[in-house]
Coordinates of C-alpha atoms and ligand atoms in Angstrom, one line a residue:
M26 CA 65.7 138.5 81.4
R27 CA 63.7 139.7 84.5
Y28 CA 65.3 140.4 88.3
P29 CA 63.8 137.5 90.2
E30 CA 64.3 134.9 86.7
A31 CA 67.8 136.3 87.3
V32 CA 68.7 135.9 90.1
W33 CA 66.9 132.1 91.0
Q34 CA 69.1 131.8 87.6
A35 CA 72.1 132.8 88.9
E36 CA 71.6 130.4 92.4
I37 CA 71.4 127.6 89.9
E38 CA 74.4 128.7 88.6
L39 CA 76.2 128.4 91.1
N40 CA 76.2 125.1 93.1
G41 CA 77.5 123.7 90.8
D42 CA 79.5 125.7 88.3
V43 CA 82.7 128.8 89.1
P44 CA 79.9 132.0 87.4
W45 CA 81.1 132.4 83.9
S46 CA 81.8 136.2 84.2
D47 CA 83.8 135.7 87.1
E48 CA 81.5 138.7 87.9
E49 CA 79.5 139.0 90.6
P50 CA 76.9 135.7 90.5
L51 CA 73.3 138.7 89.1
T52 CA 75.3 140.5 86.5
G53 CA 77.4 136.5 85.3
V54 CA 74.4 136.3 84.9
Q55 CA 73.2 139.4 81.9
W56 CA 76.1 139.2 81.1
N57 CA 75.7 135.3 79.3
E58 CA 71.8 137.6 78.1
L59 CA 73.9 139.8 76.1
L60 CA 76.4 136.9 74.6
P61 CA 74.8 136.2 71.6
L62 CA 73.5 140.7 71.0
T63 CA 78.1 141.1 70.8
G64 CA 78.6 138.6 67.7
T65 CA 76.0 140.5 65.7
D66 CA 75.7 144.0 64.4
V67 CA 75.4 146.5 67.6
D68 CA 76.6 150.2 67.4
I69 CA 76.0 150.9 71.3
I70 CA 75.1 148.9 74.7
H71 CA 74.3 150.1 77.8
A72 CA 75.5 148.4 80.9
T73 CA 76.2 149.3 84.5
H74 CA 79.5 149.8 85.5
Q75 CA 80.6 146.1 86.7
F76 CA 79.9 144.9 82.9
A77 CA 83.2 146.7 82.7
F78 CA 85.3 143.1 83.3
A79 CA 83.4 142.0 80.9
P80 CA 86.5 141.4 78.0
P81 CA 84.0 141.9 74.6
L82 CA 82.8 145.3 76.1
R83 CA 85.9 147.1 76.4
N84 CA 88.0 144.3 74.4
D85 CA 88.1 146.6 70.7
T86 CA 86.0 149.5 71.8
V87 CA 85.4 152.3 72.5
A88 CA 84.3 152.1 76.4
V89 CA 82.5 156.1 78.2
F90 CA 81.6 155.8 81.5
D91 CA 79.3 157.4 82.9
E92 CA 80.6 158.8 86.5
Q93 CA 83.6 157.9 88.0
P94 CA 83.4 154.1 88.1
D95 CA 84.5 152.3 91.8
F96 CA 85.5 149.2 91.9
T97 CA 86.7 149.3 95.9
R98 CA 85.7 145.8 97.5
N99 CA 83.2 146.3 100.6
L100 CA 85.4 144.9 103.1
K101 CA 82.2 145.5 105.6
D102 CA 81.4 142.1 107.2
S103 CA 78.2 140.8 105.6
P104 CA 77.8 137.8 103.4
D105 CA 77.5 138.7 100.0
E106 CA 80.8 141.0 99.9
L107 CA 84.8 140.1 100.3
S108 CA 84.9 140.7 103.9
R109 CA 88.3 140.3 106.1
E110 CA 87.5 137.5 106.8
R111 CA 86.1 136.4 104.2
I112 CA 90.0 136.9 102.6
R113 CA 91.5 135.2 105.3
M114 CA 89.6 132.6 103.9
A115 CA 90.3 132.3 101.1
V116 CA 93.5 133.3 101.3
N117 CA 94.3 130.2 104.2
A118 CA 92.1 127.6 101.7
Y119 CA 94.8 128.3 98.5
L120 CA 98.3 128.4 100.7
D121 CA 97.6 125.0 101.9
D122 CA 95.7 123.8 97.9
A123 CA 100.1 126.2 97.0
D124 CA 101.5 123.8 99.2
A125 CA 102.9 127.3 100.7
P126 CA 106.3 126.8 103.8
L127 CA 103.2 128.8 105.7
K128 CA 99.6 128.1 105.9
S129 CA 98.3 130.6 107.9
Y130 CA 97.3 134.4 106.8
N131 CA 98.7 136.5 109.7
D132 CA 102.0 134.0 109.5
F133 CA 102.2 135.2 105.8
V134 CA 101.5 139.0 106.1
T135 CA 103.9 139.0 108.5
F136 CA 106.4 137.0 107.1
S137 CA 105.6 139.1 104.1
K138 CA 106.6 142.4 105.1
R139 CA 109.3 141.5 107.4
G140 CA 111.3 139.4 103.6
L141 CA 111.2 136.1 105.2
L142 CA 110.7 133.0 103.7
E143 CA 110.7 135.5 100.3
E144 CA 111.8 132.6 97.5
E145 CA 109.4 129.6 99.2
L146 CA 106.4 132.0 99.4
D147 CA 107.1 132.8 95.5
A148 CA 107.6 129.9 94.4
A149 CA 104.0 128.4 96.3
L150 CA 102.8 131.5 94.6
S151 CA 102.9 131.0 90.8
H152 CA 100.4 127.8 91.4
Q153 CA 97.7 128.0 89.6
P154 CA 94.7 126.0 92.0
S155 CA 92.5 123.9 89.5
R156 CA 88.9 124.5 88.3
E157 CA 88.3 121.3 90.3
W158 CA 89.7 123.5 93.8
H159 CA 87.1 126.1 93.1
L160 CA 84.5 123.7 93.2
S161 CA 85.4 122.1 96.1
I162 CA 86.8 123.8 98.8
D163 CA 84.1 126.2 100.4
D164 CA 86.6 128.1 101.4
A165 CA 87.7 128.7 98.2
H166 CA 87.5 132.6 96.0
R167 CA 88.6 132.5 92.0
L168 CA 90.2 136.4 93.3
A169 CA 93.0 134.7 96.4
P170 CA 95.8 133.8 94.1
A171 CA 95.8 137.5 93.6
I172 CA 94.8 138.6 96.6
A173 CA 98.0 136.1 97.7
R174 CA 100.5 137.3 95.2
A175 CA 99.6 141.3 96.1
I176 CA 99.9 140.5 99.4
H177 CA 103.2 139.6 99.0
H178 CA 104.5 142.2 97.4
A179 CA 103.0 144.7 98.8
E180 CA 105.8 147.6 99.6
P181 CA 105.6 150.7 102.0
R182 CA 104.9 153.5 100.6
S183 CA 103.4 156.9 102.9
N184 CA 101.7 156.6 106.5
G185 CA 103.1 153.4 106.9
R186 CA 100.6 151.8 104.6
R187 CA 101.2 149.0 102.3
V188 CA 100.0 149.1 99.2
G189 CA 100.7 145.7 95.9
T190 CA 98.9 144.9 93.6
A191 CA 99.0 141.5 91.3
T192 CA 96.9 140.7 88.4
Y193 CA 94.6 138.0 87.1
T194 CA 93.7 136.6 84.2
P195 CA 90.0 135.1 84.4
Q196 CA 90.2 131.0 83.1
A197 CA 87.4 131.1 79.7
P198 CA 84.7 129.1 80.4
L199 CA 85.0 125.5 78.8
G200 CA 84.1 125.2 75.4
S201 CA 84.1 128.9 75.2
S202 CA 84.8 130.8 71.7
N203 CA 86.7 134.0 73.6
S204 CA 89.4 132.8 75.2
G205 CA 91.7 135.2 72.8
L206 CA 90.2 137.7 74.8
N207 CA 92.4 140.0 77.2
A208 CA 90.3 139.7 80.4
D209 CA 92.8 140.4 83.0
Q210 CA 92.0 142.1 86.4
E211 CA 94.8 144.0 88.1
V212 CA 94.2 143.2 91.8
T213 CA 95.3 146.3 94.4
V214 CA 95.2 145.9 98.3
V215 CA 96.1 148.1 100.7
F216 CA 96.9 147.8 104.4
D217 CA 97.6 150.6 106.3
D218 CA 99.8 151.4 110.2
E219 CA 98.5 149.2 112.1
D220 CA 98.9 145.5 109.3
T221 CA 94.9 146.2 108.7
L222 CA 94.3 145.7 105.4
Q223 CA 92.2 148.3 104.3
T224 CA 91.5 148.5 100.5
V225 CA 90.6 146.2 98.3
R226 CA 91.1 147.4 95.0
V227 CA 90.0 145.4 91.3
V228 CA 90.1 147.1 88.7
P229 CA 89.3 145.7 84.9
D230 CA 91.8 146.1 83.1
M231 CA 91.1 148.9 80.3
S232 CA 94.1 148.8 78.2
Q233 CA 93.0 147.2 74.6
A234 CA 89.7 149.8 74.7
H235 CA 90.0 151.3 71.6
V236 CA 89.2 154.9 73.5
V237 CA 88.2 154.6 76.8
L238 CA 86.6 158.5 77.9
G239 CA 85.0 159.8 81.3
L240 CA 81.4 161.7 82.0
D241 CA 82.2 163.7 85.0
A242 CA 81.1 167.1 86.1
F243 CA 83.6 167.4 88.3
P244 CA 86.0 165.1 87.9
T245 CA 88.6 164.3 90.4
E246 CA 91.5 162.5 88.5
P247 CA 93.1 160.7 90.6
L248 CA 89.9 158.7 91.5
W249 CA 89.4 157.9 87.7
E250 CA 92.8 156.7 87.4
L251 CA 93.0 154.2 90.3
N252 CA 89.6 153.2 89.0
T253 CA 91.1 152.5 85.7
G254 CA 94.3 152.4 85.3
V255 CA 93.8 155.5 83.4
S256 CA 95.0 158.7 83.4
F257 CA 92.6 160.7 81.2
D258 CA 93.0 164.0 79.2
L259 CA 90.1 167.1 80.7
N260 CA 87.7 168.1 78.6
S261 CA 85.0 170.4 78.9
L262 CA 81.7 169.8 77.4
L263 CA 80.3 173.4 78.6
K264 CA 82.3 176.3 80.1
P265 CA 80.7 177.3 84.0
L266 CA 79.1 179.4 81.8
E267 CA 77.4 178.0 80.1
R268 CA 77.1 175.2 82.9
I269 CA 74.9 177.8 84.7
L270 CA 72.9 178.9 82.3
W271 CA 72.2 174.8 81.5
R272 CA 71.3 174.5 85.5
R273 CA 69.2 177.4 85.0
R274 CA 66.7 177.8 81.9
E275 CA 66.9 174.1 80.7
K276 CA 66.3 172.7 84.0
Q277 CA 65.1 175.3 85.9
L278 CA 67.0 174.2 89.2
R279 CA 67.6 177.5 91.2
V280 CA 69.9 176.6 94.4
V281 CA 69.5 178.7 96.7
Q282 CA 72.8 177.8 100.5
V283 CA 71.9 178.7 103.7
G284 CA 74.7 179.8 106.0
S285 CA 78.2 179.1 106.2
N286 CA 78.6 175.7 108.5
A287 CA 79.4 172.6 106.4
N288 CA 77.5 171.3 109.2
H289 CA 79.0 167.4 109.1
C290 CA 76.1 164.8 109.5
T291 CA 78.4 161.5 108.7
H292 CA 76.7 161.0 112.6
G293 CA 74.2 162.6 112.5
I294 CA 72.8 166.6 112.8
G295 CA 74.8 168.3 114.8
N296 CA 72.8 171.0 115.0
T297 CA 69.1 169.4 115.8
E298 CA 67.5 173.1 117.1
K299 CA 68.6 174.4 113.8
E300 CA 68.0 172.4 111.9
R301 CA 64.1 172.0 113.2
A302 CA 63.7 176.1 112.9
L303 CA 65.2 176.0 109.4
V304 CA 62.9 172.2 108.5
E305 CA 60.0 174.4 110.4
E306 CA 60.9 177.6 107.6
I307 CA 60.2 175.8 104.0
R308 CA 57.3 174.6 105.1
D309 CA 55.7 177.5 105.9
R310 CA 57.2 179.1 103.2
H311 CA 57.2 176.1 100.4
G312 CA 53.1 174.4 102.5
S313 CA 52.5 171.2 101.1
D314 CA 55.0 171.4 98.1
F315 CA 58.0 170.8 100.7
S316 CA 57.7 166.9 101.6
T317 CA 61.5 165.9 100.4
A318 CA 64.8 166.5 101.3
I319 CA 68.2 164.1 101.2
T320 CA 70.9 163.3 103.4
S321 CA 73.9 160.7 105.3
K322 CA 71.8 157.9 106.6
A323 CA 72.9 158.5 110.0
A324 CA 70.4 162.0 109.6
E325 CA 68.2 160.3 108.3
D326 CA 65.6 159.5 111.0
T327 CA 65.9 162.5 113.1
L328 CA 65.6 164.9 109.9
K329 CA 62.6 162.7 109.7
Q330 CA 61.2 162.8 112.7
M331 CA 61.2 167.4 111.6
M332 CA 59.7 167.3 108.9
E333 CA 56.8 165.2 109.8
D334 CA 56.6 167.2 112.7
A335 CA 56.5 170.1 110.3
G336 CA 53.9 168.8 109.6
V337 CA 54.8 167.0 106.0
D338 CA 52.8 164.3 105.6
N339 CA 55.2 161.0 104.5
P340 CA 58.4 163.2 103.7
T341 CA 60.8 161.1 101.0
I342 CA 64.2 161.4 102.8
L343 CA 67.2 160.1 100.3
T344 CA 70.6 159.6 101.4
F345 CA 73.5 160.2 100.9
G346 CA 74.9 157.5 98.6
E347 CA 71.6 156.2 97.2
Q348 CA 69.9 158.5 95.8
N349 CA 71.8 158.1 92.6
S350 CA 69.8 155.2 91.2
R351 CA 67.1 156.9 92.6
N352 CA 64.9 159.2 90.3
V353 CA 61.3 160.1 92.6
L354 CA 62.6 164.0 93.0
G355 CA 62.1 165.2 89.5
D356 CA 58.4 166.3 90.7
E357 CA 59.2 168.4 93.1
D358 CA 59.1 171.9 93.4
V359 CA 60.8 172.4 96.5
G360 CA 64.5 170.3 97.2
L361 CA 66.3 170.1 100.8
V362 CA 70.0 169.2 100.9
V363 CA 71.1 168.6 104.5
G364 CA 75.0 168.9 105.4
C365 CA 77.5 166.7 103.6
I366 CA 79.7 163.5 104.7
D367 CA 83.2 163.1 105.1
M368 CA 85.5 159.8 104.0
G369 CA 87.8 160.5 107.9
D370 CA 91.2 160.8 107.5
G371 CA 91.9 156.9 107.4
P372 CA 91.2 156.1 103.6
V373 CA 92.6 159.6 102.0
L374 CA 95.6 158.3 102.9
D375 CA 95.6 155.3 102.0
R376 CA 94.3 156.2 98.5
L377 CA 97.0 158.9 98.3
A378 CA 99.4 155.7 100.0
E379 CA 97.8 153.8 96.2
L380 CA 98.8 157.2 94.0
G381 CA 102.1 156.6 96.1
L382 CA 102.5 159.8 96.8
D383 CA 102.6 161.7 100.2
A384 CA 100.6 164.2 102.7
Q385 CA 98.9 164.3 106.4
P386 CA 95.7 166.3 108.2
I387 CA 96.9 169.6 109.5
R388 CA 96.9 169.3 113.0
T389 CA 97.1 171.2 116.1
S390 CA 99.9 171.2 119.2
T391 CA 97.3 170.1 121.7
D392 CA 97.1 166.1 122.8
C393 CA 95.1 163.3 121.0
F394 CA 91.5 163.0 122.9
V395 CA 91.3 159.3 122.5
C396 CA 95.5 158.3 122.9
D397 CA 96.3 161.4 125.5
G398 CA 99.1 161.9 123.1
N399 CA 100.9 158.3 123.3
G400 CA 100.0 158.1 119.7
C401 CA 96.7 156.0 117.9
R402 CA 95.0 155.4 115.3
Q403 CA 92.4 158.7 115.9
C404 CA 95.6 160.1 114.5
N405 CA 97.7 158.5 113.0
H406 CA 100.3 158.4 115.4
T407 CA 100.9 161.1 115.7
G408 CA 99.7 161.8 119.3
K409 CA 98.4 165.9 118.0
K410 CA 94.7 166.2 117.3
R411 CA 93.8 167.5 113.9
A412 CA 93.3 170.6 113.1
K413 CA 89.3 172.1 111.9
G414 CA 88.8 171.9 108.5
R415 CA 90.1 169.1 106.1
G416 CA 93.5 170.6 105.4
F417 CA 96.0 168.6 105.1
V418 CA 100.2 169.1 104.3
G419 CA 102.8 167.9 102.1
P420 CA 104.3 167.4 99.0
D421 CA 100.7 166.0 97.4
A422 CA 98.4 167.9 100.2
R423 CA 96.0 168.9 97.1
V424 CA 95.4 166.4 95.8
A425 CA 94.8 165.0 99.2
E426 CA 92.1 168.2 99.6
R427 CA 90.7 166.2 96.3
I428 CA 90.2 163.5 97.5
C429 CA 88.8 164.6 100.6
D430 CA 86.5 167.0 98.6
S431 CA 85.2 164.4 96.8
V432 CA 83.2 162.9 98.1
R433 CA 82.3 165.6 100.7
R434 CA 81.3 167.6 97.2
D435 CA 80.1 165.6 95.2
E436 CA 77.8 163.5 96.7
V437 CA 76.1 166.9 98.0
K438 CA 76.0 168.1 94.4
Q439 CA 74.8 164.0 93.5
A440 CA 72.2 165.1 95.9
I441 CA 71.0 168.9 94.1
S442 CA 70.8 167.3 90.6
R443 CA 68.3 165.2 91.8
Y444 CA 65.9 168.0 91.6
G445 CA 64.9 170.0 88.4
R446 CA 63.0 169.7 85.7
N447 CA 61.2 166.8 84.4
P448 CA 62.5 166.7 81.4
T449 CA 58.5 165.7 79.5
D450 CA 57.0 169.5 81.4
S451 CA 58.5 172.9 80.1
T452 CA 56.9 174.7 82.4
D453 CA 58.3 172.1 85.1
S454 CA 60.9 174.1 88.0
A455 CA 62.9 173.8 91.3
T456 CA 64.4 175.5 94.3
V457 CA 67.0 173.4 96.1
Y458 CA 68.0 174.4 99.4
V459 CA 71.6 173.0 101.0
H460 CA 72.4 173.4 104.1
T461 CA 75.9 173.1 103.6
N462 CA 79.0 175.4 102.2
V463 CA 80.3 172.1 100.4
I464 CA 79.3 173.7 97.4
R465 CA 81.4 175.2 95.1
P466 CA 79.4 178.1 94.7
S467 CA 80.9 179.6 91.2
L468 CA 79.5 177.1 89.6
L469 CA 76.8 176.2 91.4
L470 CA 74.8 178.6 93.5
D471 CA 72.1 181.7 92.6
D472 CA 71.2 182.6 96.2
D473 CA 72.5 181.9 99.7
G474 CA 70.7 182.7 102.6
E475 CA 72.4 183.5 106.2
G476 CA 71.3 180.4 107.4
V477 CA 68.9 180.1 111.1
D478 CA 70.3 182.4 114.0
I479 CA 69.3 180.6 117.3
H480 CA 69.7 183.8 120.0
A481 CA 70.2 184.2 123.4
D482 CA 67.5 184.7 125.9
T483 CA 68.3 188.4 126.7
K484 CA 67.3 188.8 122.2
S485 CA 63.7 185.9 122.5
N486 CA 63.1 188.6 125.3
V487 CA 63.5 191.5 123.7
I488 CA 61.8 190.7 121.2
A489 CA 58.6 188.6 122.8
F490 CA 57.5 191.1 124.8
A491 CA 58.9 194.2 122.1
R492 CA 55.8 191.9 119.8
D493 CA 54.0 191.9 122.8
R494 CA 52.5 195.5 122.9
D495 CA 51.3 196.8 119.8
E496 CA 54.2 200.2 119.5
T497 CA 56.6 200.3 122.4
T498 CA 59.8 202.7 122.8
T499 CA 62.7 200.7 123.2
K500 CA 63.3 202.9 127.0
E501 CA 60.3 201.0 127.5
V502 CA 62.2 197.7 126.3
W503 CA 65.5 197.6 128.2
D504 CA 62.8 199.2 131.2
N505 CA 61.2 196.0 131.0
T506 CA 63.8 193.2 130.1
S507 CA 67.4 192.4 131.2
A508 CA 69.4 193.3 128.6
S509 CA 71.0 196.6 128.3
R510 CA 69.7 200.4 126.4
K511 CA 72.2 199.8 123.1
Y512 CA 71.8 196.3 122.8
T513 CA 67.3 196.9 122.7
T514 CA 68.6 199.3 120.2
E515 CA 70.6 196.9 118.1
V516 CA 68.0 194.0 118.3
L517 CA 65.2 197.0 117.3
N518 CA 66.7 198.0 114.8
E519 CA 67.4 194.3 113.4
L520 CA 63.7 193.5 113.3
V521 CA 63.0 196.4 111.5
E522 CA 65.7 195.4 109.0
K523 CA 64.7 192.1 109.0
G524 CA 61.2 193.2 107.7
F525 CA 59.7 192.1 111.1
A526 CA 59.3 195.8 112.0
T527 CA 58.6 199.6 111.6
L528 CA 60.1 202.3 112.6
R529 CA 58.6 205.7 112.7
K530 CA 60.0 209.1 114.8
K531 CA 57.7 210.9 117.0
E532 CA 57.3 214.3 117.2
P533 CA 58.0 216.9 118.8
Y534 CA 61.6 215.1 120.9
G535 CA 61.7 212.0 117.9
T536 CA 61.5 209.2 120.2
H537 CA 62.0 205.9 118.0
V538 CA 58.6 203.9 118.4
Y539 CA 58.6 200.3 117.3
T540 CA 55.8 198.9 115.8
V541 CA 56.5 194.3 116.1
S542 CA 55.0 192.0 113.8
S543 CA 52.8 189.4 116.2
D544 CA 54.3 186.2 113.5
T545 CA 57.8 187.8 114.7
P546 CA 59.4 184.1 115.5
S547 CA 61.2 185.0 119.6
D548 CA 64.0 182.4 119.6
H549 CA 65.2 182.6 116.1
F550 CA 65.3 184.1 112.9
V551 CA 65.8 182.3 109.4
D552 CA 66.5 183.9 106.9
L553 CA 66.4 181.1 103.0
G554 CA 67.2 184.3 100.9
Ligands
ZN7 ZN1 95.3 159.4 119.0

């Protein structure tokens, strides 16, 4: 079925009934299309991660996940997501239907946390709403009973979090022959230290699959476990050296790290002067072969403008996150990956709590700049500023760092892998410049450059003066600029080292005479490796 038709049919179905598969409407419709196939002799069905919710595809099958699934529900307030407000309304509606002693979400959360009305609430929460409730009540939601139970059973965990889980068993559709299948889903809620719901995760119960296989070049096992309920044994298909060879020989992908900073760009590009110099240098070196880049959503517009200013017609920019679903860079010969994104400490602590683990971000002795030491959400109520880097302390600090890295490194890694040979053309190859240091050097790196060095005024003056002479000497330069003799010598020798100048000694005194190339940039150096 084509996408627009599927959407159209989903809309019709949703007007009259609960969606068949208990999943998102579109998946439900697509699943209906697949149903006849599951009764026949089909060896392999390729489907998106959402289809792990369809019982016949995961019970008594070999389930293979390509890449780690993420079944975290987006709590943002958009109409098609399960927002906090949507959850509040759904739980209210359910409490009402269950005739619970409390009718408001906020009271319910508070009473549950304090263990008040324990027995009465427990009794009410065993209520299973009827099919009519789902159809006739606007605020009804299929997950409401399980979410309410998970909230009620939430227990204290590390860093002031509370975590609760409950099982949700979807009702098979009327007249379905599949009612005997295990359709269970595990619903988990995580509250932060201010009682705000931060995570809702709904994971299909994979326990009746023959085998669950996960394919992942750099797996973060704790996150795999959270999203499948399975604890995996690790097995490598390729040894590290073989992987490097595959990338170089088969994919013909050359990866060059530029500079040695992480360059976080979750909120945009930090040093625009450097980034602009880098973009211009790549454009100079590769001309029209350079027209694509990958960066964060927040940095997208700035980077696009820089590329246009450097002369790139119609640059294509993908953003971390969307890159995986878009296969448009396979034919590109040159790529640029700018910076990395970071999930922030809060979500790392939420996931640690979910795993029952404990660690804290490393802090300095300086007061938090948001709360002046009084304690706030930003500093996890410690009153102290976060230390540089993304380090953690505590018994499970390494796991915390791996979770943190899973976003930083994985997005960059995925971005790099978007480039590389078009499989149908054996002569095709690509070079990707990566302007961040969060890649795994041993596995991914072929070359590195020092990056971008923006010069202070004195240095610019020395270079500009020397460049504009046919020949010059150290003495002539320091006589005409504000630089010291020692500094002038250093700068001129650096120009020679970088190939921008030549040096000869003029007899009888051995005077150093420099010839600086006319295209030497005076305000910055870029070393692309
Ligand atoms: Zn603070």
